[in-house]
mmCIF file of C-alpha atoms in Angstrom:
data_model
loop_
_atom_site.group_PDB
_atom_site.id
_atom_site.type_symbol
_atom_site.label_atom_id
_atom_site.label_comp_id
_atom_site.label_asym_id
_atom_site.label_seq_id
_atom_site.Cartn_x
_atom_site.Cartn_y
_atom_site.Cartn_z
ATOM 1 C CA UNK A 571 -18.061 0.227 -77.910
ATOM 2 C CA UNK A 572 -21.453 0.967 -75.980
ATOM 3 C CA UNK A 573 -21.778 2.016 -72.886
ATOM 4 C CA UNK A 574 -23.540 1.476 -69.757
ATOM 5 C CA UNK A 575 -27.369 1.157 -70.522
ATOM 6 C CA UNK A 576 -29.854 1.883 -68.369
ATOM 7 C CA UNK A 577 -34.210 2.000 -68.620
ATOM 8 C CA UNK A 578 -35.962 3.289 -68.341
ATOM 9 C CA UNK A 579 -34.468 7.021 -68.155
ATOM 10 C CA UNK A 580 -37.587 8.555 -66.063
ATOM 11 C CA UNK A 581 -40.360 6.346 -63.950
ATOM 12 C CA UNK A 582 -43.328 7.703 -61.782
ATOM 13 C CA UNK A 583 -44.508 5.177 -59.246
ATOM 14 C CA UNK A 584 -46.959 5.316 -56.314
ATOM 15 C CA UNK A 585 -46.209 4.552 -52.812
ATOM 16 C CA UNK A 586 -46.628 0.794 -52.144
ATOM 17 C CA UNK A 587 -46.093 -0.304 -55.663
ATOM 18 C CA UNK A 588 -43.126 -2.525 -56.349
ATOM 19 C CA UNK A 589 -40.353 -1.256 -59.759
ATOM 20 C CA UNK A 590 -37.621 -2.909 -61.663
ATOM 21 C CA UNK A 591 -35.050 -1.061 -63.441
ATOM 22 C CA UNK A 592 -32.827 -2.581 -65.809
ATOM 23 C CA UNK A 593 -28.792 -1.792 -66.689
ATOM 24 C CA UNK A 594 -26.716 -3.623 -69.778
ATOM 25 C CA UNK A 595 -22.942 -3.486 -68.720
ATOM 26 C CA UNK A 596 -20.656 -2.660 -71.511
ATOM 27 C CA UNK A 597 -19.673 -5.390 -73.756
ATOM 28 C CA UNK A 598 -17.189 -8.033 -71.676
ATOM 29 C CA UNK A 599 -17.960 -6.491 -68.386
ATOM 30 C CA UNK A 600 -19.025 -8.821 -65.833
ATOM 31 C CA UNK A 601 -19.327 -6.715 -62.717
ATOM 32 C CA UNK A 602 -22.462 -4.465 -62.215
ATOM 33 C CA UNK A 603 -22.979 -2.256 -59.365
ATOM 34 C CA UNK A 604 -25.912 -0.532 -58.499
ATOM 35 C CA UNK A 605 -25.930 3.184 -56.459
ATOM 36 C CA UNK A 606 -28.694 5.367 -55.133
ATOM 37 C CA UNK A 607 -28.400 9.380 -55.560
ATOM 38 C CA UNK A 608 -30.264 11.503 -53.507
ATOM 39 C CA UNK A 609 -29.584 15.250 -52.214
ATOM 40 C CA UNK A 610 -29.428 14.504 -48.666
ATOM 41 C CA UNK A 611 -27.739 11.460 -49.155
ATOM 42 C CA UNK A 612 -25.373 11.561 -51.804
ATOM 43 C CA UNK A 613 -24.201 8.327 -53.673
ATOM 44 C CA UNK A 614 -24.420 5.200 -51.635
ATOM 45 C CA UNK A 615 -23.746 1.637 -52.748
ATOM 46 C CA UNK A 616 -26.333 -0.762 -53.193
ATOM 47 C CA UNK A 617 -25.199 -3.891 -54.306
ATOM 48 C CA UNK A 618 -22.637 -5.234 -56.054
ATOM 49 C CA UNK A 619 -23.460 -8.513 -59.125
ATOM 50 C CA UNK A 620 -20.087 -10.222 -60.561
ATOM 51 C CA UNK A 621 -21.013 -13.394 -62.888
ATOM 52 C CA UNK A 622 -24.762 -13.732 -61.710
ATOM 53 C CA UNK A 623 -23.506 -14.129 -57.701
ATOM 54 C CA UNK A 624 -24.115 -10.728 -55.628
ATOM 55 C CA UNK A 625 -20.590 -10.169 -54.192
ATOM 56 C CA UNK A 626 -21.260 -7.376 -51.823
ATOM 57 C CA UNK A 627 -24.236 -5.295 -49.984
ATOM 58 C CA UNK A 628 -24.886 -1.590 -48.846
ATOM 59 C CA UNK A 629 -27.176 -1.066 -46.047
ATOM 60 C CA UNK A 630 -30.410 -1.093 -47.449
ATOM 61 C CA UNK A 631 -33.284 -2.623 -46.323
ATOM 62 C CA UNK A 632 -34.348 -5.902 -48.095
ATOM 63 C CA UNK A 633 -37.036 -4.422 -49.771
ATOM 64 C CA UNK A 634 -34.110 -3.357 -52.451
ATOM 65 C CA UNK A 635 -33.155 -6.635 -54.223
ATOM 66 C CA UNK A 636 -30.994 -7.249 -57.333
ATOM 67 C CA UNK A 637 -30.103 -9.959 -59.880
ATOM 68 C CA UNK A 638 -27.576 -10.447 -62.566
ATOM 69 C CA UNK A 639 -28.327 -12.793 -65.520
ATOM 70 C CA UNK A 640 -26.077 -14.985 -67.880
ATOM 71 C CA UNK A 641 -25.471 -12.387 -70.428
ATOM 72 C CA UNK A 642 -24.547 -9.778 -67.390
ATOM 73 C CA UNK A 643 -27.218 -7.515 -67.638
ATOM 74 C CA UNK A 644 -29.087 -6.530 -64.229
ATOM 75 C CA UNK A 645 -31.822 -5.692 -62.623
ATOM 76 C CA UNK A 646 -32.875 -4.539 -59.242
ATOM 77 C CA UNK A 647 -36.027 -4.498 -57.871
ATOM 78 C CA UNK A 648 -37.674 -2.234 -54.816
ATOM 79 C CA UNK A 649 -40.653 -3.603 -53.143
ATOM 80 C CA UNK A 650 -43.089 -1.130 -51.382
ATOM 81 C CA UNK A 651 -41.979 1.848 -52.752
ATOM 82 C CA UNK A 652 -41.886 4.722 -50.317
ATOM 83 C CA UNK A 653 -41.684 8.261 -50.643
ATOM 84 C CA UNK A 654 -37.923 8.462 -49.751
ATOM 85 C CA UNK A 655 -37.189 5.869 -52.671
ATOM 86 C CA UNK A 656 -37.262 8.650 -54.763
ATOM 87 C CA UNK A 657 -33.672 9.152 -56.202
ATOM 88 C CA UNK A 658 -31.468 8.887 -59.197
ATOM 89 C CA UNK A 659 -30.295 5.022 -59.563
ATOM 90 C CA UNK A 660 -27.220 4.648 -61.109
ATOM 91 C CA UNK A 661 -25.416 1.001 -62.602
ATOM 92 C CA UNK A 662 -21.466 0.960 -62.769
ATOM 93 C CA UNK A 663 -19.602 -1.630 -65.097
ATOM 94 C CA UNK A 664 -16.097 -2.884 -64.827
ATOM 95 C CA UNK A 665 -14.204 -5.555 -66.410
ATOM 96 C CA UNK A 666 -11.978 -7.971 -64.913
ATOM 97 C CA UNK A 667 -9.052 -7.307 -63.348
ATOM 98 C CA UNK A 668 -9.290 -3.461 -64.120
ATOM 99 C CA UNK A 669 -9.773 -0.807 -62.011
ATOM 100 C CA UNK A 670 -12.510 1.589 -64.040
ATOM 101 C CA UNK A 671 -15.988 1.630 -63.328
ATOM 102 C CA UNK A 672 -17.848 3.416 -66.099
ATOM 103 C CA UNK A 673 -21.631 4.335 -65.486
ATOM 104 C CA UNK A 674 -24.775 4.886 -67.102
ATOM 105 C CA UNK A 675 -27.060 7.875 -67.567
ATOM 106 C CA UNK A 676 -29.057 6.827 -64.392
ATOM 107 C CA UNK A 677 -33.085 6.206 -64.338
ATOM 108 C CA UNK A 678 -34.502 8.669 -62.050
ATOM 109 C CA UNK A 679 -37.597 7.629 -59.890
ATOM 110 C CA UNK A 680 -40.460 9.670 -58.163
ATOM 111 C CA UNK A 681 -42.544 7.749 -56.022
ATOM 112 C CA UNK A 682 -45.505 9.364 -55.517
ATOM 113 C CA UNK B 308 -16.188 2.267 -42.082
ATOM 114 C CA UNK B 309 -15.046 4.456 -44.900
ATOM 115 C CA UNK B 310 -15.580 7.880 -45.518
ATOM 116 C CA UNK B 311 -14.700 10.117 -48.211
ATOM 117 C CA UNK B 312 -14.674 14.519 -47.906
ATOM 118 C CA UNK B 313 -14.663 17.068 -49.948
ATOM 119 C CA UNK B 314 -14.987 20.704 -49.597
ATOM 120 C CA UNK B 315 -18.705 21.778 -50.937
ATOM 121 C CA UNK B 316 -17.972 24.620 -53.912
ATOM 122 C CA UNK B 317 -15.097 25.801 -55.679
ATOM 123 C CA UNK B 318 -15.490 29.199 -57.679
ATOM 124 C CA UNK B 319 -12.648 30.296 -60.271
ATOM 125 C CA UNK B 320 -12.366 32.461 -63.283
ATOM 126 C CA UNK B 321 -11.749 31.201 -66.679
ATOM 127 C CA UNK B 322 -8.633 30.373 -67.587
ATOM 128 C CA UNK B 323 -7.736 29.725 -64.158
ATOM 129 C CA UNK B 324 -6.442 26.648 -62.576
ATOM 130 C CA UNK B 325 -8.920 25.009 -60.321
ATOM 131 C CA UNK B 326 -7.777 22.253 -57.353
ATOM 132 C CA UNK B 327 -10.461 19.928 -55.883
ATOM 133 C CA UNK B 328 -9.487 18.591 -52.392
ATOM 134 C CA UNK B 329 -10.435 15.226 -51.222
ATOM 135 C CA UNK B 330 -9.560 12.992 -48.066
ATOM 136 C CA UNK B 331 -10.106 9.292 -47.381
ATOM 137 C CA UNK B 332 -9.611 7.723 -44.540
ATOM 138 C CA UNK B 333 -9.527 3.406 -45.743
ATOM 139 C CA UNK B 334 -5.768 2.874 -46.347
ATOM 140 C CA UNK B 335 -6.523 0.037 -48.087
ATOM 141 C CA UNK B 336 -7.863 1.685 -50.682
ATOM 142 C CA UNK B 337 -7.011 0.713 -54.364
ATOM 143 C CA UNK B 338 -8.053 2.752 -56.593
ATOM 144 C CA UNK B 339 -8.943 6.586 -56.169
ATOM 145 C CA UNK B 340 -10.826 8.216 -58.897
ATOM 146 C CA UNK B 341 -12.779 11.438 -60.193
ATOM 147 C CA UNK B 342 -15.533 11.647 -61.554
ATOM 148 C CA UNK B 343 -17.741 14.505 -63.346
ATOM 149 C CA UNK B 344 -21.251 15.130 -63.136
ATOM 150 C CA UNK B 345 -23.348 17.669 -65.096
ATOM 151 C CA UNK B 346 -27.232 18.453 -64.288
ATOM 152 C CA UNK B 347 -29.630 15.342 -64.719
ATOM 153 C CA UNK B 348 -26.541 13.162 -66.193
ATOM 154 C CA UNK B 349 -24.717 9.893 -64.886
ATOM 155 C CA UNK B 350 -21.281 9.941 -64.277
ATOM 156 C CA UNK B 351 -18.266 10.823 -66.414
ATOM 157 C CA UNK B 352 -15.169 9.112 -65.300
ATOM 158 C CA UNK B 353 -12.558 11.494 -65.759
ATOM 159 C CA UNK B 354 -9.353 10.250 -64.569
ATOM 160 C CA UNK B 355 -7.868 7.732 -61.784
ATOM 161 C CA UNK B 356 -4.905 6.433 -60.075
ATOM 162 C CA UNK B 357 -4.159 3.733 -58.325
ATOM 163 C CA UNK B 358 -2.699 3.562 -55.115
ATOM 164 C CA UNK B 359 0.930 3.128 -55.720
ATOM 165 C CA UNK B 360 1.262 6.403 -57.583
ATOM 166 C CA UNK B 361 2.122 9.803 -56.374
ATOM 167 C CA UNK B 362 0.993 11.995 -59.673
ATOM 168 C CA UNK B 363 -1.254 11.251 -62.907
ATOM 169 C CA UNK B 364 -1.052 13.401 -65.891
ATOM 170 C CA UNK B 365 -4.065 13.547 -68.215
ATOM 171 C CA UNK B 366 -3.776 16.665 -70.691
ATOM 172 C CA UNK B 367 -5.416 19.714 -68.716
ATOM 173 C CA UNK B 368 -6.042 17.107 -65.730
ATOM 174 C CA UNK B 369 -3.205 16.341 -62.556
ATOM 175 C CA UNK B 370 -4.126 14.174 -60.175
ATOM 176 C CA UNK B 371 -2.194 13.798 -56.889
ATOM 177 C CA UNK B 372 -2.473 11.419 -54.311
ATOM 178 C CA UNK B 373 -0.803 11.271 -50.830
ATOM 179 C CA UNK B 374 -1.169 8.252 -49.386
ATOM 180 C CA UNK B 375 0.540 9.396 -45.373
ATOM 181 C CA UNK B 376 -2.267 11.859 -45.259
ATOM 182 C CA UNK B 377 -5.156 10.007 -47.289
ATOM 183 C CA UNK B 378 -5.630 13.393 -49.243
ATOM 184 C CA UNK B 379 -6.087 13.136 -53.210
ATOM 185 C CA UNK B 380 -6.877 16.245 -55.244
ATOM 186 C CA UNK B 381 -7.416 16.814 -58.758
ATOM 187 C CA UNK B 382 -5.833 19.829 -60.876
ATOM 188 C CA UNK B 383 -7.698 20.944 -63.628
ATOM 189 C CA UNK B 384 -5.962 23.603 -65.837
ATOM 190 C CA UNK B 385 -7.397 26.332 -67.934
ATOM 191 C CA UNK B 386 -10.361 25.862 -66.494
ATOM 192 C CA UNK B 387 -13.604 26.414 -68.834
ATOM 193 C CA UNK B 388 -17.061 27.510 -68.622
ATOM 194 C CA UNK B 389 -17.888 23.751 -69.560
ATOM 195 C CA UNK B 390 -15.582 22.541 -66.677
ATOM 196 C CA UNK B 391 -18.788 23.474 -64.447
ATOM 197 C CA UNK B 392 -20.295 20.589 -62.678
ATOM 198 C CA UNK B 393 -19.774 18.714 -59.671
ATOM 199 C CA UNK B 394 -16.622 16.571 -59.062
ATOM 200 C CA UNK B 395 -17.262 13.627 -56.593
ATOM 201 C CA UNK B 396 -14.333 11.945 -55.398
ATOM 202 C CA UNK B 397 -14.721 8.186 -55.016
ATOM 203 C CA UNK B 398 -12.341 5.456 -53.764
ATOM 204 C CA UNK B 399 -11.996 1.355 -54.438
ATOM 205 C CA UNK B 400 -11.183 -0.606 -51.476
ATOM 206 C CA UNK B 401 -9.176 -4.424 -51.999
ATOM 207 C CA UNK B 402 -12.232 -6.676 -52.397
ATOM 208 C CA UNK B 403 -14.483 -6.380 -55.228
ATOM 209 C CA UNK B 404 -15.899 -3.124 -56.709
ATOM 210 C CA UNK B 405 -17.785 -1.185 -54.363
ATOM 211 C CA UNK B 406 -16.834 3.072 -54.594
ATOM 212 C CA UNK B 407 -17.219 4.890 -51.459
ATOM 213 C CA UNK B 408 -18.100 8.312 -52.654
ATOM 214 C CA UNK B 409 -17.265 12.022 -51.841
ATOM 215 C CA UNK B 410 -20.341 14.246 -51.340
ATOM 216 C CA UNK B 411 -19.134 16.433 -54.652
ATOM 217 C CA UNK B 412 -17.346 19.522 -54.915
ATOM 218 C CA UNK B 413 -19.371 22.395 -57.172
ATOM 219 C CA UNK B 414 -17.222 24.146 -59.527
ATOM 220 C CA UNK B 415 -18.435 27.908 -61.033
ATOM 221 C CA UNK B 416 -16.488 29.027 -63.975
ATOM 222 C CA UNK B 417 -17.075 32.612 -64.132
ATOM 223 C CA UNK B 418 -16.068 34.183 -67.847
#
């Protein structure tokens, strides 16, 4: 079975550009969560997507959006990038009813 | 809200046993799970329990959760030099599946 897929691996952007980074759940999963890793930070929770409805929210400003499509791969989105976007984003897939959430190799962003 | 903690770097020899600490403080939590990360990867899930379970055996891994004191810990045994990473601690709470994360524990295997 494949895993959690995520692209693009690495991404340069510059400040004030928007980017849109894509995860494929495994196979069956319909839950896709999305986290932000950064040194000072740590992991932090972003959003949550279970059958194309976002289900729960971090505290991130709106300029961080998400969407889940039909065949449960997601995207999210940031708008305006800014300097402190830059980070490690990681997707997490579960299936129903189960308790593991198995992620993906992350895309890692420098904003510029 | 929630928050996870974990003690910052754990150094051990090889061979040794090494114990990762973590506390929690949502008692509602669900699930309670370890993960392993190793420089510029995702994460590895490497064991769980959920929340109406004392121990968890996984060949060289023990996991032990008490759930008076919110404290979980993870034993690994025979530790190796590839056993070096960090080990974030990360728990479920009863709605959906959102992980509230430990900052990571280091672990040095010295040979």
């Amino acid at each position: 079975k494949a895993g959690v897929t995520q692209t693009p691996r690495y991404l340069i952007k510059t400040r004030g550009q928007q980017v849109t980074l894509s995860c494929s759940p495994i196979s069956g999963h319909r839950s896709v969560s999305w986290y932000q890793q950064t040194p000072g930070q740590g992991l932090q929770f972003l959003f949550e997507y279970f059958s194309e409805t976002q289900r729960n929210k971090g505290n991130f400003p709106g300029r961080f959006s998400g969407r889940q499509f039909s065949n449960s791969r997601s995207e999210m989105n940031v708008s305006t990038l800014e300097l402190g976007d830059s980070a490690l984003y990681l997707c997490a897939s579960s299936a129903p009813g189960e308790g593991k959430a198995f992620f993906g190799q992350g895309t890692r962003l420098t904003v510029v | 809200g929630e928050d996870v903690e974990q003690s910052l770097f754990l150094s051990v020899r090889e061979g040794d046993s090494s114990v990762i600490n973590c506390t929690y403080t949502d008692s509602s939590s669900t699930y309670l799970y370890w993960y392993k990360q190793e420089p510029g990867a995702g994460l590895q899930l490497l064991t769980y329990i959920f929340s109406n379970m004392d121990m968890k055996q996984d060949q060289r891994l023990t996991v032990l959760l008490n759930k008076k004191d919110k404290h979980l810990s993870l034993r690994i045994a025979d530790t190796q030099t590839g056993d070096s990473a960090i080990y974030f601690c990360a728990v479920k709470g009863e709605y959906g599946n959102k992980l509230v994360f430990g900052a990571g524990t280091i672990l040095r295997v010295k040979s």
